[in-house]
Amino acid sequence: MSAHRATVMSLYKRSLKLSLDWTIQRDLWRQEALHIRTQFESNKNVTNPKEIQALIQATERKLAEWEHPDPYKLPLGPEGTKWERNLPPIVPGAEHH
């Protein structure tokens, strides 16, 4: 896999995750995901390395601009609303696993 391909795939994934931060409802988000896919597909046949690099840099700037100030976190994931909620109490002298 070429370095450009891996970078573009990473940008695509980041774009989808970032759009999910702004639109949590999946039915609305799906339309945004299709729009992002169309944007990436429109540049699929670019072969000039300088053009590719310019597109990558433009996308990086756009993602930085669109970064959400309070990104969505899964409730049970680290820093989520239910992370480590209701943990069993620590009993002194008991062995913990």
mmCIF file of N, CA, C and O in Angstrom:
data_model
loop_
_atom_site.group_PDB
_atom_site.id
_atom_site.type_symbol
_atom_site.label_atom_id
_atom_site.label_comp_id
_atom_site.label_asym_id
_atom_site.label_seq_id
_atom_site.Cartn_x
_atom_site.Cartn_y
_atom_site.Cartn_z
ATOM 1 N N MET A 1 0.852 -1.176 0.000
ATOM 2 C CA MET A 1 0.000 0.000 0.000
ATOM 3 C C MET A 1 0.899 1.240 0.000
ATOM 4 O O MET A 1 1.846 1.334 0.766
ATOM 5 N N SER A 2 0.598 2.185 -0.876
ATOM 6 C CA SER A 2 1.424 3.391 -0.958
ATOM 7 C C SER A 2 1.177 4.293 0.255
ATOM 8 O O SER A 2 0.138 4.213 0.912
ATOM 9 N N ALA A 3 2.135 5.161 0.497
ATOM 10 C CA ALA A 3 2.024 6.080 1.635
ATOM 11 C C ALA A 3 0.851 7.030 1.440
ATOM 12 O O ALA A 3 0.128 7.349 2.392
ATOM 13 N N HIS A 4 0.647 7.466 0.187
ATOM 14 C CA HIS A 4 -0.471 8.372 -0.086
ATOM 15 C C HIS A 4 -1.803 7.686 0.184
ATOM 16 O O HIS A 4 -2.710 8.285 0.756
ATOM 17 N N ARG A 5 -1.904 6.444 -0.211
ATOM 18 C CA ARG A 5 -3.158 5.705 -0.015
ATOM 19 C C ARG A 5 -3.479 5.576 1.473
ATOM 20 O O ARG A 5 -4.614 5.798 1.895
ATOM 21 N N ALA A 6 -2.472 5.235 2.255
ATOM 22 C CA ALA A 6 -2.680 5.103 3.701
ATOM 23 C C ALA A 6 -3.075 6.443 4.317
ATOM 24 O O ALA A 6 -3.961 6.508 5.176
ATOM 25 N N THR A 7 -2.453 7.517 3.860
ATOM 26 C CA THR A 7 -2.772 8.851 4.375
ATOM 27 C C THR A 7 -4.198 9.234 4.025
ATOM 28 O O THR A 7 -4.942 9.751 4.859
ATOM 29 N N VAL A 8 -4.587 8.971 2.778
ATOM 30 C CA VAL A 8 -5.941 9.310 2.332
ATOM 31 C C VAL A 8 -6.981 8.482 3.090
ATOM 32 O O VAL A 8 -8.015 9.020 3.514
ATOM 33 N N MET A 9 -6.701 7.220 3.315
ATOM 34 C CA MET A 9 -7.631 6.382 4.071
ATOM 35 C C MET A 9 -7.770 6.900 5.500
ATOM 36 O O MET A 9 -8.872 6.920 6.057
ATOM 37 N N SER A 10 -6.661 7.331 6.090
ATOM 38 C CA SER A 10 -6.701 7.891 7.438
ATOM 39 C C SER A 10 -7.508 9.190 7.464
ATOM 40 O O SER A 10 -8.309 9.409 8.377
ATOM 41 N N LEU A 11 -7.316 10.039 6.456
ATOM 42 C CA LEU A 11 -8.080 11.287 6.369
ATOM 43 C C LEU A 11 -9.571 11.011 6.218
ATOM 44 O O LEU A 11 -10.401 11.696 6.814
ATOM 45 N N TYR A 12 -9.898 10.012 5.417
ATOM 46 C CA TYR A 12 -11.304 9.651 5.201
ATOM 47 C C TYR A 12 -11.938 9.197 6.517
ATOM 48 O O TYR A 12 -13.019 9.646 6.896
ATOM 49 N N LYS A 13 -11.241 8.333 7.233
ATOM 50 C CA LYS A 13 -11.753 7.836 8.509
ATOM 51 C C LYS A 13 -11.905 8.976 9.520
ATOM 52 O O LYS A 13 -12.915 9.071 10.213
ATOM 53 N N ARG A 14 -10.911 9.860 9.576
ATOM 54 C CA ARG A 14 -10.992 11.008 10.488
ATOM 55 C C ARG A 14 -12.145 11.926 10.121
ATOM 56 O O ARG A 14 -12.819 12.479 10.990
ATOM 57 N N SER A 15 -12.377 12.091 8.817
ATOM 58 C CA SER A 15 -13.491 12.929 8.357
ATOM 59 C C SER A 15 -14.818 12.355 8.822
ATOM 60 O O SER A 15 -15.698 13.096 9.287
ATOM 61 N N LEU A 16 -14.975 11.050 8.689
ATOM 62 C CA LEU A 16 -16.218 10.414 9.123
ATOM 63 C C LEU A 16 -16.410 10.556 10.633
ATOM 64 O O LEU A 16 -17.499 10.879 11.104
ATOM 65 N N LYS A 17 -15.343 10.311 11.397
ATOM 66 C CA LYS A 17 -15.449 10.429 12.858
ATOM 67 C C LYS A 17 -15.755 11.861 13.277
ATOM 68 O O LYS A 17 -16.548 12.090 14.185
ATOM 69 N N LEU A 18 -15.112 12.812 12.615
ATOM 70 C CA LEU A 18 -15.342 14.216 12.935
ATOM 71 C C LEU A 18 -16.773 14.618 12.616
ATOM 72 O O LEU A 18 -17.416 15.318 13.398
ATOM 73 N N SER A 19 -17.296 14.153 11.499
ATOM 74 C CA SER A 19 -18.682 14.488 11.156
ATOM 75 C C SER A 19 -19.653 13.871 12.158
ATOM 76 O O SER A 19 -20.701 14.446 12.454
ATOM 77 N N LEU A 20 -19.281 12.732 12.720
ATOM 78 C CA LEU A 20 -20.131 12.093 13.731
ATOM 79 C C LEU A 20 -20.135 12.891 15.029
ATOM 80 O O LEU A 20 -21.114 12.861 15.775
ATOM 81 N N ASP A 21 -19.064 13.644 15.294
ATOM 82 C CA ASP A 21 -19.051 14.523 16.463
ATOM 83 C C ASP A 21 -20.099 15.619 16.339
ATOM 84 O O ASP A 21 -20.680 16.056 17.323
ATOM 85 N N TRP A 22 -20.331 16.086 15.121
ATOM 86 C CA TRP A 22 -21.276 17.178 14.891
ATOM 87 C C TRP A 22 -22.693 16.674 14.681
ATOM 88 O O TRP A 22 -23.657 17.389 14.960
ATOM 89 N N THR A 23 -22.862 15.468 14.148
ATOM 90 C CA THR A 23 -24.194 14.929 13.849
ATOM 91 C C THR A 23 -24.293 13.540 14.453
ATOM 92 O O THR A 23 -23.891 12.557 13.837
ATOM 93 N N ILE A 24 -24.833 13.455 15.648
ATOM 94 C CA ILE A 24 -24.875 12.178 16.353
ATOM 95 C C ILE A 24 -25.967 11.264 15.808
ATOM 96 O O ILE A 24 -25.809 10.050 15.775
ATOM 97 N N GLN A 25 -27.080 11.826 15.338
ATOM 98 C CA GLN A 25 -28.160 10.993 14.799
ATOM 99 C C GLN A 25 -27.689 10.321 13.513
ATOM 100 O O GLN A 25 -27.323 10.981 12.549
ATOM 101 N N ARG A 26 -27.712 8.996 13.513
ATOM 102 C CA ARG A 26 -27.156 8.234 12.395
ATOM 103 C C ARG A 26 -27.866 8.488 11.062
ATOM 104 O O ARG A 26 -27.229 8.477 10.026
ATOM 105 N N ASP A 27 -29.168 8.702 11.075
ATOM 106 C CA ASP A 27 -29.868 8.920 9.811
ATOM 107 C C ASP A 27 -29.436 10.238 9.171
ATOM 108 O O ASP A 27 -29.295 10.330 7.945
ATOM 109 N N LEU A 28 -29.196 11.259 9.973
ATOM 110 C CA LEU A 28 -28.698 12.526 9.442
ATOM 111 C C LEU A 28 -27.211 12.433 9.088
ATOM 112 O O LEU A 28 -26.755 12.981 8.091
ATOM 113 N N TRP A 29 -26.479 11.710 9.903
ATOM 114 C CA TRP A 29 -25.051 11.549 9.670
ATOM 115 C C TRP A 29 -24.781 10.792 8.372
ATOM 116 O O TRP A 29 -23.822 11.093 7.667
ATOM 117 N N ARG A 30 -25.632 9.854 8.049
ATOM 118 C CA ARG A 30 -25.426 9.053 6.836
ATOM 119 C C ARG A 30 -25.354 9.934 5.592
ATOM 120 O O ARG A 30 -24.535 9.700 4.702
ATOM 121 N N GLN A 31 -26.190 10.958 5.527
ATOM 122 C CA GLN A 31 -26.157 11.878 4.393
ATOM 123 C C GLN A 31 -24.820 12.625 4.344
ATOM 124 O O GLN A 31 -24.244 12.815 3.269
ATOM 125 N N GLU A 32 -24.332 13.017 5.493
ATOM 126 C CA GLU A 32 -23.033 13.690 5.554
ATOM 127 C C GLU A 32 -21.916 12.733 5.144
ATOM 128 O O GLU A 32 -20.978 13.113 4.449
ATOM 129 N N ALA A 33 -22.006 11.477 5.565
ATOM 130 C CA ALA A 33 -21.003 10.478 5.205
ATOM 131 C C ALA A 33 -20.971 10.259 3.691
ATOM 132 O O ALA A 33 -19.898 10.126 3.095
ATOM 133 N N LEU A 34 -22.137 10.241 3.076
ATOM 134 C CA LEU A 34 -22.197 10.080 1.619
ATOM 135 C C LEU A 34 -21.583 11.293 0.914
ATOM 136 O O LEU A 34 -20.899 11.148 -0.103
ATOM 137 N N HIS A 35 -21.796 12.467 1.460
ATOM 138 C CA HIS A 35 -21.205 13.679 0.887
ATOM 139 C C HIS A 35 -19.674 13.631 0.994
ATOM 140 O O HIS A 35 -18.968 13.964 0.033
ATOM 141 N N ILE A 36 -19.170 13.192 2.135
ATOM 142 C CA ILE A 36 -17.719 13.067 2.325
ATOM 143 C C ILE A 36 -17.159 12.055 1.337
ATOM 144 O O ILE A 36 -16.127 12.287 0.709
ATOM 145 N N ARG A 37 -17.854 10.941 1.178
ATOM 146 C CA ARG A 37 -17.403 9.907 0.231
ATOM 147 C C ARG A 37 -17.325 10.466 -1.185
ATOM 148 O O ARG A 37 -16.364 10.209 -1.920
ATOM 149 N N THR A 38 -18.322 11.259 -1.567
ATOM 150 C CA THR A 38 -18.341 11.863 -2.900
ATOM 151 C C THR A 38 -17.150 12.794 -3.086
ATOM 152 O O THR A 38 -16.519 12.799 -4.151
ATOM 153 N N GLN A 39 -16.833 13.571 -2.059
ATOM 154 C CA GLN A 39 -15.680 14.472 -2.143
ATOM 155 C C GLN A 39 -14.371 13.698 -2.328
ATOM 156 O O GLN A 39 -13.529 14.080 -3.139
ATOM 157 N N PHE A 40 -14.204 12.614 -1.590
ATOM 158 C CA PHE A 40 -12.987 11.817 -1.730
ATOM 159 C C PHE A 40 -12.950 11.116 -3.086
ATOM 160 O O PHE A 40 -11.906 11.054 -3.729
ATOM 161 N N GLU A 41 -14.087 10.588 -3.525
ATOM 162 C CA GLU A 41 -14.152 9.895 -4.809
ATOM 163 C C GLU A 41 -13.858 10.837 -5.975
ATOM 164 O O GLU A 41 -13.308 10.411 -6.984
ATOM 165 N N SER A 42 -14.225 12.110 -5.848
ATOM 166 C CA SER A 42 -14.000 13.052 -6.946
ATOM 167 C C SER A 42 -12.516 13.271 -7.223
ATOM 168 O O SER A 42 -12.138 13.668 -8.325
ATOM 169 N N ASN A 43 -11.667 12.998 -6.254
ATOM 170 C CA ASN A 43 -10.218 13.163 -6.428
ATOM 171 C C ASN A 43 -9.495 11.823 -6.554
ATOM 172 O O ASN A 43 -8.267 11.770 -6.459
ATOM 173 N N LYS A 44 -10.238 10.782 -6.779
ATOM 174 C CA LYS A 44 -9.685 9.431 -6.831
ATOM 175 C C LYS A 44 -8.641 9.252 -7.938
ATOM 176 O O LYS A 44 -7.667 8.524 -7.765
ATOM 177 N N ASN A 45 -8.835 9.909 -9.074
ATOM 178 C CA ASN A 45 -7.959 9.687 -10.229
ATOM 179 C C ASN A 45 -6.835 10.706 -10.350
ATOM 180 O O ASN A 45 -6.174 10.760 -11.385
ATOM 181 N N VAL A 46 -6.595 11.487 -9.319
ATOM 182 C CA VAL A 46 -5.477 12.435 -9.346
ATOM 183 C C VAL A 46 -4.180 11.639 -9.208
ATOM 184 O O VAL A 46 -4.035 10.831 -8.299
ATOM 185 N N THR A 47 -3.242 11.864 -10.136
ATOM 186 C CA THR A 47 -1.990 11.102 -10.118
ATOM 187 C C THR A 47 -0.763 11.976 -9.906
ATOM 188 O O THR A 47 0.299 11.459 -9.572
ATOM 189 N N ASN A 48 -0.885 13.272 -10.087
ATOM 190 C CA ASN A 48 0.242 14.176 -9.915
ATOM 191 C C ASN A 48 0.577 14.268 -8.418
ATOM 192 O O ASN A 48 -0.252 14.692 -7.617
ATOM 193 N N PRO A 49 1.808 13.898 -8.035
ATOM 194 C CA PRO A 49 2.173 13.911 -6.611
ATOM 195 C C PRO A 49 2.007 15.279 -5.944
ATOM 196 O O PRO A 49 1.621 15.350 -4.782
ATOM 197 N N LYS A 50 2.290 16.355 -6.684
ATOM 198 C CA LYS A 50 2.138 17.689 -6.098
ATOM 199 C C LYS A 50 0.668 17.998 -5.841
ATOM 200 O O LYS A 50 0.322 18.589 -4.818
ATOM 201 N N GLU A 51 -0.202 17.605 -6.756
ATOM 202 C CA GLU A 51 -1.641 17.809 -6.562
ATOM 203 C C GLU A 51 -2.152 16.976 -5.387
ATOM 204 O O GLU A 51 -2.957 17.454 -4.590
ATOM 205 N N ILE A 52 -1.664 15.741 -5.299
ATOM 206 C CA ILE A 52 -2.072 14.860 -4.203
ATOM 207 C C ILE A 52 -1.672 15.483 -2.866
ATOM 208 O O ILE A 52 -2.469 15.538 -1.927
ATOM 209 N N GLN A 53 -0.431 15.965 -2.793
ATOM 210 C CA GLN A 53 0.057 16.571 -1.552
ATOM 211 C C GLN A 53 -0.754 17.813 -1.205
ATOM 212 O O GLN A 53 -1.091 18.030 -0.034
ATOM 213 N N ALA A 54 -1.105 18.617 -2.213
ATOM 214 C CA ALA A 54 -1.903 19.820 -1.968
ATOM 215 C C ALA A 54 -3.293 19.445 -1.461
ATOM 216 O O ALA A 54 -3.824 20.096 -0.550
ATOM 217 N N LEU A 55 -3.889 18.395 -2.026
ATOM 218 C CA LEU A 55 -5.206 17.934 -1.569
ATOM 219 C C LEU A 55 -5.142 17.426 -0.133
ATOM 220 O O LEU A 55 -6.036 17.701 0.674
ATOM 221 N N ILE A 56 -4.090 16.691 0.187
ATOM 222 C CA ILE A 56 -3.918 16.165 1.545
ATOM 223 C C ILE A 56 -3.786 17.322 2.538
ATOM 224 O O ILE A 56 -4.433 17.329 3.591
ATOM 225 N N GLN A 57 -2.976 18.315 2.199
ATOM 226 C CA GLN A 57 -2.788 19.455 3.097
ATOM 227 C C GLN A 57 -4.071 20.260 3.259
ATOM 228 O O GLN A 57 -4.400 20.700 4.362
ATOM 229 N N ALA A 58 -4.811 20.427 2.164
ATOM 230 C CA ALA A 58 -6.087 21.156 2.234
ATOM 231 C C ALA A 58 -7.071 20.416 3.129
ATOM 232 O O ALA A 58 -7.799 21.037 3.920
ATOM 233 N N THR A 59 -7.092 19.092 3.013
ATOM 234 C CA THR A 59 -7.999 18.293 3.838
ATOM 235 C C THR A 59 -7.593 18.365 5.305
ATOM 236 O O THR A 59 -8.449 18.466 6.190
ATOM 237 N N GLU A 60 -6.292 18.316 5.581
ATOM 238 C CA GLU A 60 -5.809 18.445 6.965
ATOM 239 C C GLU A 60 -6.253 19.779 7.566
ATOM 240 O O GLU A 60 -6.706 19.836 8.710
ATOM 241 N N ARG A 61 -6.129 20.865 6.790
ATOM 242 C CA ARG A 61 -6.556 22.187 7.275
ATOM 243 C C ARG A 61 -8.056 22.215 7.540
ATOM 244 O O ARG A 61 -8.514 22.745 8.553
ATOM 245 N N LYS A 62 -8.819 21.612 6.620
ATOM 246 C CA LYS A 62 -10.280 21.592 6.773
ATOM 247 C C LYS A 62 -10.682 20.810 8.021
ATOM 248 O O LYS A 62 -11.572 21.226 8.765
ATOM 249 N N LEU A 63 -10.017 19.699 8.268
ATOM 250 C CA LEU A 63 -10.323 18.899 9.460
ATOM 251 C C LEU A 63 -9.970 19.677 10.733
ATOM 252 O O LEU A 63 -10.699 19.603 11.722
ATOM 253 N N ALA A 64 -8.880 20.413 10.697
ATOM 254 C CA ALA A 64 -8.500 21.219 11.861
ATOM 255 C C ALA A 64 -9.538 22.310 12.120
ATOM 256 O O ALA A 64 -9.873 22.599 13.276
ATOM 257 N N GLU A 65 -10.069 22.902 11.059
ATOM 258 C CA GLU A 65 -11.105 23.934 11.208
ATOM 259 C C GLU A 65 -12.404 23.359 11.757
ATOM 260 O O GLU A 65 -13.093 24.014 12.531
ATOM 261 N N TRP A 66 -12.737 22.149 11.346
ATOM 262 C CA TRP A 66 -14.012 21.532 11.706
ATOM 263 C C TRP A 66 -13.959 20.763 13.023
ATOM 264 O O TRP A 66 -14.961 20.189 13.439
ATOM 265 N N GLU A 67 -12.808 20.759 13.677
ATOM 266 C CA GLU A 67 -12.679 20.002 14.921
ATOM 267 C C GLU A 67 -13.715 20.472 15.941
ATOM 268 O O GLU A 67 -13.901 21.660 16.157
ATOM 269 N N HIS A 68 -14.385 19.530 16.552
ATOM 270 C CA HIS A 68 -15.444 19.837 17.510
ATOM 271 C C HIS A 68 -14.822 20.189 18.868
ATOM 272 O O HIS A 68 -13.906 19.513 19.325
ATOM 273 N N PRO A 69 -15.314 21.239 19.532
ATOM 274 C CA PRO A 69 -14.742 21.610 20.830
ATOM 275 C C PRO A 69 -15.028 20.584 21.930
ATOM 276 O O PRO A 69 -14.292 20.505 22.908
ATOM 277 N N ASP A 70 -16.081 19.820 21.777
ATOM 278 C CA ASP A 70 -16.444 18.795 22.754
ATOM 279 C C ASP A 70 -16.826 17.527 21.997
ATOM 280 O O ASP A 70 -17.996 17.214 21.835
ATOM 281 N N PRO A 71 -15.831 16.766 21.505
ATOM 282 C CA PRO A 71 -16.129 15.613 20.661
ATOM 283 C C PRO A 71 -16.937 14.539 21.399
ATOM 284 O O PRO A 71 -16.835 14.387 22.615
ATOM 285 N N TYR A 72 -17.738 13.819 20.625
ATOM 286 C CA TYR A 72 -18.566 12.749 21.174
ATOM 287 C C TYR A 72 -17.683 11.610 21.653
ATOM 288 O O TYR A 72 -16.752 11.199 20.971
ATOM 289 N N LYS A 73 -17.997 11.119 22.842
ATOM 290 C CA LYS A 73 -17.285 9.968 23.398
ATOM 291 C C LYS A 73 -18.315 8.899 23.724
ATOM 292 O O LYS A 73 -19.391 9.202 24.239
ATOM 293 N N LEU A 74 -17.990 7.669 23.424
ATOM 294 C CA LEU A 74 -18.891 6.568 23.750
ATOM 295 C C LEU A 74 -19.134 6.544 25.252
ATOM 296 O O LEU A 74 -18.188 6.713 26.042
ATOM 297 N N PRO A 75 -20.376 6.342 25.679
ATOM 298 C CA PRO A 75 -20.675 6.379 27.120
ATOM 299 C C PRO A 75 -19.814 5.441 27.960
ATOM 300 O O PRO A 75 -19.375 5.806 29.039
ATOM 301 N N LEU A 76 -19.543 4.233 27.452
ATOM 302 C CA LEU A 76 -18.768 3.274 28.233
ATOM 303 C C LEU A 76 -17.275 3.329 27.935
ATOM 304 O O LEU A 76 -16.494 2.603 28.529
ATOM 305 N N GLY A 77 -16.860 4.194 27.006
ATOM 306 C CA GLY A 77 -15.453 4.335 26.659
ATOM 307 C C GLY A 77 -14.739 5.259 27.627
ATOM 308 O O GLY A 77 -15.360 5.938 28.454
ATOM 309 N N PRO A 78 -13.409 5.311 27.544
ATOM 310 C CA PRO A 78 -12.653 6.222 28.413
ATOM 311 C C PRO A 78 -13.169 7.653 28.297
ATOM 312 O O PRO A 78 -13.396 8.149 27.199
ATOM 313 N N GLU A 79 -13.381 8.276 29.433
ATOM 314 C CA GLU A 79 -13.892 9.638 29.543
ATOM 315 C C GLU A 79 -15.355 9.773 29.132
ATOM 316 O O GLU A 79 -15.880 10.876 29.030
ATOM 317 N N GLY A 80 -16.032 8.654 28.873
ATOM 318 C CA GLY A 80 -17.458 8.692 28.557
ATOM 319 C C GLY A 80 -18.287 8.937 29.804
ATOM 320 O O GLY A 80 -17.782 8.915 30.934
ATOM 321 N N THR A 81 -19.578 9.176 29.633
ATOM 322 C CA THR A 81 -20.435 9.513 30.766
ATOM 323 C C THR A 81 -20.619 8.357 31.752
ATOM 324 O O THR A 81 -20.947 8.590 32.912
ATOM 325 N N LYS A 82 -20.414 7.123 31.301
ATOM 326 C CA LYS A 82 -20.580 5.979 32.196
ATOM 327 C C LYS A 82 -19.250 5.275 32.503
ATOM 328 O O LYS A 82 -19.240 4.182 33.052
ATOM 329 N N TRP A 83 -18.134 5.881 32.143
ATOM 330 C CA TRP A 83 -16.826 5.273 32.343
ATOM 331 C C TRP A 83 -16.575 5.061 33.831
ATOM 332 O O TRP A 83 -16.642 5.991 34.623
ATOM 333 N N GLU A 84 -16.322 3.842 34.205
ATOM 334 C CA GLU A 84 -16.015 3.431 35.571
ATOM 335 C C GLU A 84 -17.097 3.833 36.567
ATOM 336 O O GLU A 84 -16.828 4.106 37.734
ATOM 337 N N ARG A 85 -18.333 3.894 36.112
ATOM 338 C CA ARG A 85 -19.436 4.205 37.009
ATOM 339 C C ARG A 85 -19.812 2.934 37.765
ATOM 340 O O ARG A 85 -19.812 1.842 37.221
ATOM 341 N N ASN A 86 -20.117 3.078 39.018
ATOM 342 C CA ASN A 86 -20.552 1.973 39.875
ATOM 343 C C ASN A 86 -19.523 0.855 39.966
ATOM 344 O O ASN A 86 -19.855 -0.328 39.870
ATOM 345 N N LEU A 87 -18.281 1.233 40.164
ATOM 346 C CA LEU A 87 -17.249 0.220 40.365
ATOM 347 C C LEU A 87 -17.461 -0.442 41.725
ATOM 348 O O LEU A 87 -17.941 0.199 42.664
ATOM 349 N N PRO A 88 -17.097 -1.719 41.845
ATOM 350 C CA PRO A 88 -17.219 -2.348 43.158
ATOM 351 C C PRO A 88 -16.267 -1.679 44.146
ATOM 352 O O PRO A 88 -15.195 -1.215 43.770
ATOM 353 N N PRO A 89 -16.666 -1.586 45.404
ATOM 354 C CA PRO A 89 -15.821 -0.916 46.395
ATOM 355 C C PRO A 89 -14.521 -1.681 46.600
ATOM 356 O O PRO A 89 -14.451 -2.899 46.482
ATOM 357 N N ILE A 90 -13.472 -0.935 46.920
ATOM 358 C CA ILE A 90 -12.184 -1.552 47.198
ATOM 359 C C ILE A 90 -12.195 -2.004 48.647
ATOM 360 O O ILE A 90 -12.446 -1.235 49.574
ATOM 361 N N VAL A 91 -11.931 -3.293 48.849
ATOM 362 C CA VAL A 91 -11.918 -3.876 50.193
ATOM 363 C C VAL A 91 -10.459 -4.032 50.614
ATOM 364 O O VAL A 91 -9.690 -4.704 49.937
ATOM 365 N N PRO A 92 -10.091 -3.392 51.729
ATOM 366 C CA PRO A 92 -8.697 -3.499 52.185
ATOM 367 C C PRO A 92 -8.334 -4.964 52.452
ATOM 368 O O PRO A 92 -9.106 -5.725 53.039
ATOM 369 N N GLY A 93 -7.152 -5.343 52.017
ATOM 370 C CA GLY A 93 -6.666 -6.698 52.250
ATOM 371 C C GLY A 93 -7.162 -7.713 51.232
ATOM 372 O O GLY A 93 -6.666 -8.825 51.194
ATOM 373 N N ALA A 94 -8.132 -7.352 50.415
ATOM 374 C CA ALA A 94 -8.623 -8.294 49.394
ATOM 375 C C ALA A 94 -7.716 -8.223 48.173
ATOM 376 O O ALA A 94 -7.172 -7.175 47.836
ATOM 377 N N GLU A 95 -7.560 -9.367 47.520
ATOM 378 C CA GLU A 95 -6.732 -9.410 46.337
ATOM 379 C C GLU A 95 -7.521 -8.887 45.136
ATOM 380 O O GLU A 95 -8.667 -9.284 44.907
ATOM 381 N N HIS A 96 -6.927 -7.949 44.385
ATOM 382 C CA HIS A 96 -7.605 -7.355 43.226
ATOM 383 C C HIS A 96 -7.020 -7.915 41.941
ATOM 384 O O HIS A 96 -5.821 -8.118 41.821
ATOM 385 N N HIS A 97 -7.882 -8.133 40.975
ATOM 386 C CA HIS A 97 -7.433 -8.682 39.684
ATOM 387 C C HIS A 97 -7.551 -7.645 38.634
ATOM 388 O O HIS A 97 -8.370 -6.918 38.422
#
